[in-house]
PDB file of C-alpha atoms in Angstrom:
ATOM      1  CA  UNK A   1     -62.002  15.389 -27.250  1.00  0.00           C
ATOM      2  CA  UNK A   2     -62.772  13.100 -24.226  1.00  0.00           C
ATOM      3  CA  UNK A   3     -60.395  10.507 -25.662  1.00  0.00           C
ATOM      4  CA  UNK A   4     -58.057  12.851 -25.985  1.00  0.00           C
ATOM      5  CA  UNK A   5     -58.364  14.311 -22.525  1.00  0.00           C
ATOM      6  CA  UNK A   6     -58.403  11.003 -21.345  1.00  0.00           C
ATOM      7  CA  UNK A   7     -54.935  10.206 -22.976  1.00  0.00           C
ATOM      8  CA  UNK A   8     -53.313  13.253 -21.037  1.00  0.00           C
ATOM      9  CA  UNK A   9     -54.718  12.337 -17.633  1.00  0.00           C
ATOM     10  CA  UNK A  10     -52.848   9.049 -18.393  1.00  0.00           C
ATOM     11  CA  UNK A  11     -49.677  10.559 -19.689  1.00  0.00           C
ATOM     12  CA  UNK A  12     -49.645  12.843 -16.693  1.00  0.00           C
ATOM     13  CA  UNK A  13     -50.110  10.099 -14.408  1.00  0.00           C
ATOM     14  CA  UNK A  14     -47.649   7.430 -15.801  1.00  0.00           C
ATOM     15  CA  UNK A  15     -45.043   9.552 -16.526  1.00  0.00           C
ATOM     16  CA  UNK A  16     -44.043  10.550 -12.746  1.00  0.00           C
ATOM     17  CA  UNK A  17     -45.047   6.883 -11.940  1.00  0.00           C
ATOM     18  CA  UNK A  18     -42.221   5.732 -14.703  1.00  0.00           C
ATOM     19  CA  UNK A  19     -39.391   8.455 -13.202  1.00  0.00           C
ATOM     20  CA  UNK A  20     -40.286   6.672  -9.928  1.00  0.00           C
ATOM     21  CA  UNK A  21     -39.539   3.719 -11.470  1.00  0.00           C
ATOM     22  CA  UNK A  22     -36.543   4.440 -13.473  1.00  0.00           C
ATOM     23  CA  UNK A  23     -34.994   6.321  -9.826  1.00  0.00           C
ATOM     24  CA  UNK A  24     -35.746   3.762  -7.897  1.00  0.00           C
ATOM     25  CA  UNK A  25     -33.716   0.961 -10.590  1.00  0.00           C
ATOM     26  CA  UNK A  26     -31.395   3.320 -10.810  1.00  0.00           C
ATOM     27  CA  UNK A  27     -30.657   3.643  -6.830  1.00  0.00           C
ATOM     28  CA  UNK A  28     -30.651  -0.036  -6.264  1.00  0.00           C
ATOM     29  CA  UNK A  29     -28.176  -0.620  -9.166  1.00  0.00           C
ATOM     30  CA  UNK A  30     -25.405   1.784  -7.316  1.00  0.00           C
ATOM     31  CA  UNK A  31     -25.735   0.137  -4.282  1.00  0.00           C
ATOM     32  CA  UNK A  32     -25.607  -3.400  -5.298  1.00  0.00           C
ATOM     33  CA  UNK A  33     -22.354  -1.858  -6.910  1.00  0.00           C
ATOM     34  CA  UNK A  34     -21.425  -0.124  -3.908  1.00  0.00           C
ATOM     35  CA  UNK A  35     -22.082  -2.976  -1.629  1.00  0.00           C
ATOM     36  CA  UNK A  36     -19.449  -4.926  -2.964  1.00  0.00           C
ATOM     37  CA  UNK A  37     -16.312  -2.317  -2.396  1.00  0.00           C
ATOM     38  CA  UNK A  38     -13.647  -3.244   0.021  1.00  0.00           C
ATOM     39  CA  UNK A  39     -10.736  -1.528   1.611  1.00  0.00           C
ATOM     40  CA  UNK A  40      -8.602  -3.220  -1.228  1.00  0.00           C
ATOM     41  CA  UNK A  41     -10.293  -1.366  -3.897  1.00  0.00           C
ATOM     42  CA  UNK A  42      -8.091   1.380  -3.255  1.00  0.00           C
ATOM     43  CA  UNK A  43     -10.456   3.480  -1.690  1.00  0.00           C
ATOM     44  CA  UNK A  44      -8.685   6.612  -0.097  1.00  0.00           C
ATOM     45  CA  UNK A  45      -5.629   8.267  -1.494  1.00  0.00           C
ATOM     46  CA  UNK A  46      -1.901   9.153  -0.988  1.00  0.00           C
ATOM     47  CA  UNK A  47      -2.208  12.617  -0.237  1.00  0.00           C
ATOM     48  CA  UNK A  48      -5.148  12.205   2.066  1.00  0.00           C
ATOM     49  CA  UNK A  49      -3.301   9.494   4.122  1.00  0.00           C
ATOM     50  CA  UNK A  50      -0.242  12.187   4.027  1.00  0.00           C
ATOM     51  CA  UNK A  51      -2.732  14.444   5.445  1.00  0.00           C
ATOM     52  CA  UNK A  52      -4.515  11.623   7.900  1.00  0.00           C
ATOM     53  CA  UNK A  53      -0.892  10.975   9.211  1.00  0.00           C
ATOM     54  CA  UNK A  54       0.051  14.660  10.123  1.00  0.00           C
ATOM     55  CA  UNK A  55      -3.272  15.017  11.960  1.00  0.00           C
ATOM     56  CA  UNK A  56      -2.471  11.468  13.314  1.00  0.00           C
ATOM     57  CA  UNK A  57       0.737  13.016  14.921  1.00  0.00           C
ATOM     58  CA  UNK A  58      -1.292  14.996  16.390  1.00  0.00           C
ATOM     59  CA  UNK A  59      -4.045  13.952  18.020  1.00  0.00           C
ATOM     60  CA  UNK A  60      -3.169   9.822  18.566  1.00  0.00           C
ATOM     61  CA  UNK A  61       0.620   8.948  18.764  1.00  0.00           C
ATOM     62  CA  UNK A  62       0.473   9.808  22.396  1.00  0.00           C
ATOM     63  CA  UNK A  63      -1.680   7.120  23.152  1.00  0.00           C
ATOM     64  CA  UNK A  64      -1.440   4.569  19.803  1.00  0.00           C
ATOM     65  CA  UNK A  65       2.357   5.870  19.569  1.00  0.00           C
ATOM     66  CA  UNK A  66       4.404   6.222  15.846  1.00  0.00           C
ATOM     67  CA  UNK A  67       3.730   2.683  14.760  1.00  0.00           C
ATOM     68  CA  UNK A  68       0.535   2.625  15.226  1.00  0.00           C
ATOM     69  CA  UNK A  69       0.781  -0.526  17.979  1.00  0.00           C
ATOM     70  CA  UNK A  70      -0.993   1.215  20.664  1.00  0.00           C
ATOM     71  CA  UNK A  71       0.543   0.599  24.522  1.00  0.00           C
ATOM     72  CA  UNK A  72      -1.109  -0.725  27.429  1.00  0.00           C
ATOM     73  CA  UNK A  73      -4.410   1.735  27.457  1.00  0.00           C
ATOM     74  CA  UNK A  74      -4.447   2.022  23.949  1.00  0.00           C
ATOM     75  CA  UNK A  75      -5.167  -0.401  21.235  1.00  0.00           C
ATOM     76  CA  UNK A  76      -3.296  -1.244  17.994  1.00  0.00           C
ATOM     77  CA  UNK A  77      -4.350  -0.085  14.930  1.00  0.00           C
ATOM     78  CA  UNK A  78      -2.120  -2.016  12.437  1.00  0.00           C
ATOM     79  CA  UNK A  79      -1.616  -5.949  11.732  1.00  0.00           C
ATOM     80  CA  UNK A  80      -3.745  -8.606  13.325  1.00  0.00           C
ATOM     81  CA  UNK A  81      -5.394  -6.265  16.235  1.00  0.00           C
ATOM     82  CA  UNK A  82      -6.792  -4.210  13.519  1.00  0.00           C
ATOM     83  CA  UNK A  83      -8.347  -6.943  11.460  1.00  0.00           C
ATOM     84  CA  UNK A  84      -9.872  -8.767  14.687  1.00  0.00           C
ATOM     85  CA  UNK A  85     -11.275  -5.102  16.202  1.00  0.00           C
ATOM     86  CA  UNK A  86     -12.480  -4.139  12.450  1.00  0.00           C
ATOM     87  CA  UNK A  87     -12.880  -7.347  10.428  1.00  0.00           C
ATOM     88  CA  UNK A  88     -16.282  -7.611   8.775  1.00  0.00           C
ATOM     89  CA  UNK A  89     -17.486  -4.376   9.779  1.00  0.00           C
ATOM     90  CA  UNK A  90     -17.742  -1.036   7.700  1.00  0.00           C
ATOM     91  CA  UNK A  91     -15.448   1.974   7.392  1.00  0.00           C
ATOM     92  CA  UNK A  92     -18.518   4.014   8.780  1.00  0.00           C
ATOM     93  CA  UNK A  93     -18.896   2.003  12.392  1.00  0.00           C
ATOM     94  CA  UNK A  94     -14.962   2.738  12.532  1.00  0.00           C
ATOM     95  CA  UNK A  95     -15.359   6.147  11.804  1.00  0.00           C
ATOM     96  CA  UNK A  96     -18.456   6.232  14.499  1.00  0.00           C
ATOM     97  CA  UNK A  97     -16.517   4.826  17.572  1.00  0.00           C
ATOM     98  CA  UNK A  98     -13.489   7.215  16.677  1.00  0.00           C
ATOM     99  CA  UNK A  99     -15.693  10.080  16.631  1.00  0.00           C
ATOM    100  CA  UNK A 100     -17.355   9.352  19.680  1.00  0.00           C
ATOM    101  CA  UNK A 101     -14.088   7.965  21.743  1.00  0.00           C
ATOM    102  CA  UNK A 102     -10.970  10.160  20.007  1.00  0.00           C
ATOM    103  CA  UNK A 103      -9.174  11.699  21.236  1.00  0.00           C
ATOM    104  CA  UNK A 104      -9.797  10.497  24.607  1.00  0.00           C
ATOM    105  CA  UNK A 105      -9.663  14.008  26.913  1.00  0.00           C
ATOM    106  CA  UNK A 106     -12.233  15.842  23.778  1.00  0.00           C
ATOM    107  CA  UNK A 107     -14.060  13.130  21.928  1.00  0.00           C
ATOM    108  CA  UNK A 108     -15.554  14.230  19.021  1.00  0.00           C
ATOM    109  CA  UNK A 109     -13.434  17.540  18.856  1.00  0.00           C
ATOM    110  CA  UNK A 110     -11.852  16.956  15.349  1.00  0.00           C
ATOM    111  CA  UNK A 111     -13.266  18.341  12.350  1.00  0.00           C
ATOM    112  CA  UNK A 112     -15.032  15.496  10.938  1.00  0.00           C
ATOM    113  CA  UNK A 113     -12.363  15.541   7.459  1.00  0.00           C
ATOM    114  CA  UNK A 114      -9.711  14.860   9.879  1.00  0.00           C
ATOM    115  CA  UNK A 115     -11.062  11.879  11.294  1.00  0.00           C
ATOM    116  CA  UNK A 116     -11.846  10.787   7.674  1.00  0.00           C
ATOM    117  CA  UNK A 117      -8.096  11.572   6.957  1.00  0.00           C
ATOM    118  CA  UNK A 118      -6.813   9.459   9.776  1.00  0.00           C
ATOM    119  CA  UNK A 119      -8.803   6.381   8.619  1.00  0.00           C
ATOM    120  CA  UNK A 120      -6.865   7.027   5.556  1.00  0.00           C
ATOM    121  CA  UNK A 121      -4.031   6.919   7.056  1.00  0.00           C
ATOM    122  CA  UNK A 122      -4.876   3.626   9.212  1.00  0.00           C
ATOM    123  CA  UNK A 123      -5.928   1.643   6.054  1.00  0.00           C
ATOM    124  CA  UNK A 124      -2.280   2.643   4.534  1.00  0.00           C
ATOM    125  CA  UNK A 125      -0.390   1.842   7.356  1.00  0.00           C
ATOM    126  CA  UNK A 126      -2.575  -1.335   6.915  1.00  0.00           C
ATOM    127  CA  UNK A 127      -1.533  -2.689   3.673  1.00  0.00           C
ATOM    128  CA  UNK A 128      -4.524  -1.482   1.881  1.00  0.00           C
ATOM    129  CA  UNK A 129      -3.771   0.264  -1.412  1.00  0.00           C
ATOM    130  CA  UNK A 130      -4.377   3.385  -2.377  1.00  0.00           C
ATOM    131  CA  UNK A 131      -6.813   4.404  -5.527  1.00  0.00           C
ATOM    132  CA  UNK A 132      -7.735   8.090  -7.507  1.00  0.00           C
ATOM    133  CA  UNK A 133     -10.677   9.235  -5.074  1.00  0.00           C
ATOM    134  CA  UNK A 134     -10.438  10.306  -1.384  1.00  0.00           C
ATOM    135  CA  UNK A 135     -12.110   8.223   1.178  1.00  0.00           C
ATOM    136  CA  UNK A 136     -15.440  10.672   1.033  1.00  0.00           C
ATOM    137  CA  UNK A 137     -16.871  11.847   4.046  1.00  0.00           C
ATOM    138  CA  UNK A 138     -20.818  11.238   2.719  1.00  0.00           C
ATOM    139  CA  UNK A 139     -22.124   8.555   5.278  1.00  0.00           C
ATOM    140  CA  UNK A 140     -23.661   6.790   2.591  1.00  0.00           C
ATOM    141  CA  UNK A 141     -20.140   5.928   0.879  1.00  0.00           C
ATOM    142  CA  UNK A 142     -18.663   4.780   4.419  1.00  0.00           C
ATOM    143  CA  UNK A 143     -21.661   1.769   4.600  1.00  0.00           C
ATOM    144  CA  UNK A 144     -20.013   0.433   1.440  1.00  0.00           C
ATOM    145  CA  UNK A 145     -16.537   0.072   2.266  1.00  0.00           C
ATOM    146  CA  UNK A 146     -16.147  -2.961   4.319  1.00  0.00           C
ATOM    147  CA  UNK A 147     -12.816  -3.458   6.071  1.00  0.00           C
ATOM    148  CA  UNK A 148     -13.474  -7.768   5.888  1.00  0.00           C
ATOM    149  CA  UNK A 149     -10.703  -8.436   2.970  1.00  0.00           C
ATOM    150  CA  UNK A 150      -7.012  -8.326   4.231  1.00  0.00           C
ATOM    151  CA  UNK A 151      -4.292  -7.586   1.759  1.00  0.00           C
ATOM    152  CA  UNK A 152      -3.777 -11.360   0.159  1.00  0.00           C
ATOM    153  CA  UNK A 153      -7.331 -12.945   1.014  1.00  0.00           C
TER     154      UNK A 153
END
């Protein structure tokens, strides 16, 4: 009987010690995956750049204008000045400063899907392809999409 009690303490103390395990493999696996996503993964799509560029009309030509180069207040979001404001960092830190700066007279006033639409739209209007799954709007997915790889690096 005691051997047998002893087996179940042991059962009931490995197996949440094993799921631990197992979780914790399991986490780590998807984000050594995840940490190697980039912009030219296709990682927004059509329609939600459609949608980023109708809010985009909206809320930023005034300043950025239609082509997205920006005047002398505002800067460029497409080509070169894109790449050296955004180069090596992540969607999310974009995403940050656009929720905390746009647009300029009510920061932060977009619903936060909009925002996530615009970028959309940006990354389209910046060569990057599109792919089957919307840009998501779960923080943890923005730290894995680095904006570092131009189209033909």
């Amino acid at each position: 009987m005691k051997t047998r009690c002893r087996f179940l303490s042991f059962s009931v103390c490995l197996l949440p010690t094993a799921y631990c395990l197992l979780l914790t493999a399991s986490l780590a696996a998807q984000d050594r995956v995840a940490r190697g996503r980039t912009v030219r993964d296709g990682v927004y799509t059509d329609a939600q750049a459609e949608r980023g560029r109708a809010s985009y009309q909206q809320a930023c030509v005034a300043c950025h204008r239609e082509d997205l180069r920006g005047d002398n207040t505002a800067p460029s979001l497409v080509g070169e000045s894109f790449t050296f404001l955004w180069g090596d960092m992540e969607i999310s830190e974009l995403l940050a400063r656009m929720q905390k700066l746009m647009p300029p007279e009510r920061p932060g006033s977009l619903p936060a899907q909009t925002y996530i639409d615009i970028v959309a739209f940006m990354l389209q209007k910046n060569a990057f392809p599109a792919g089957s799954m919307e840009l998501s709007a779960d923080p943890a997915a923005l730290h894995i999409l680095i904006t570092a790889s131009r189209p033909g690096r």
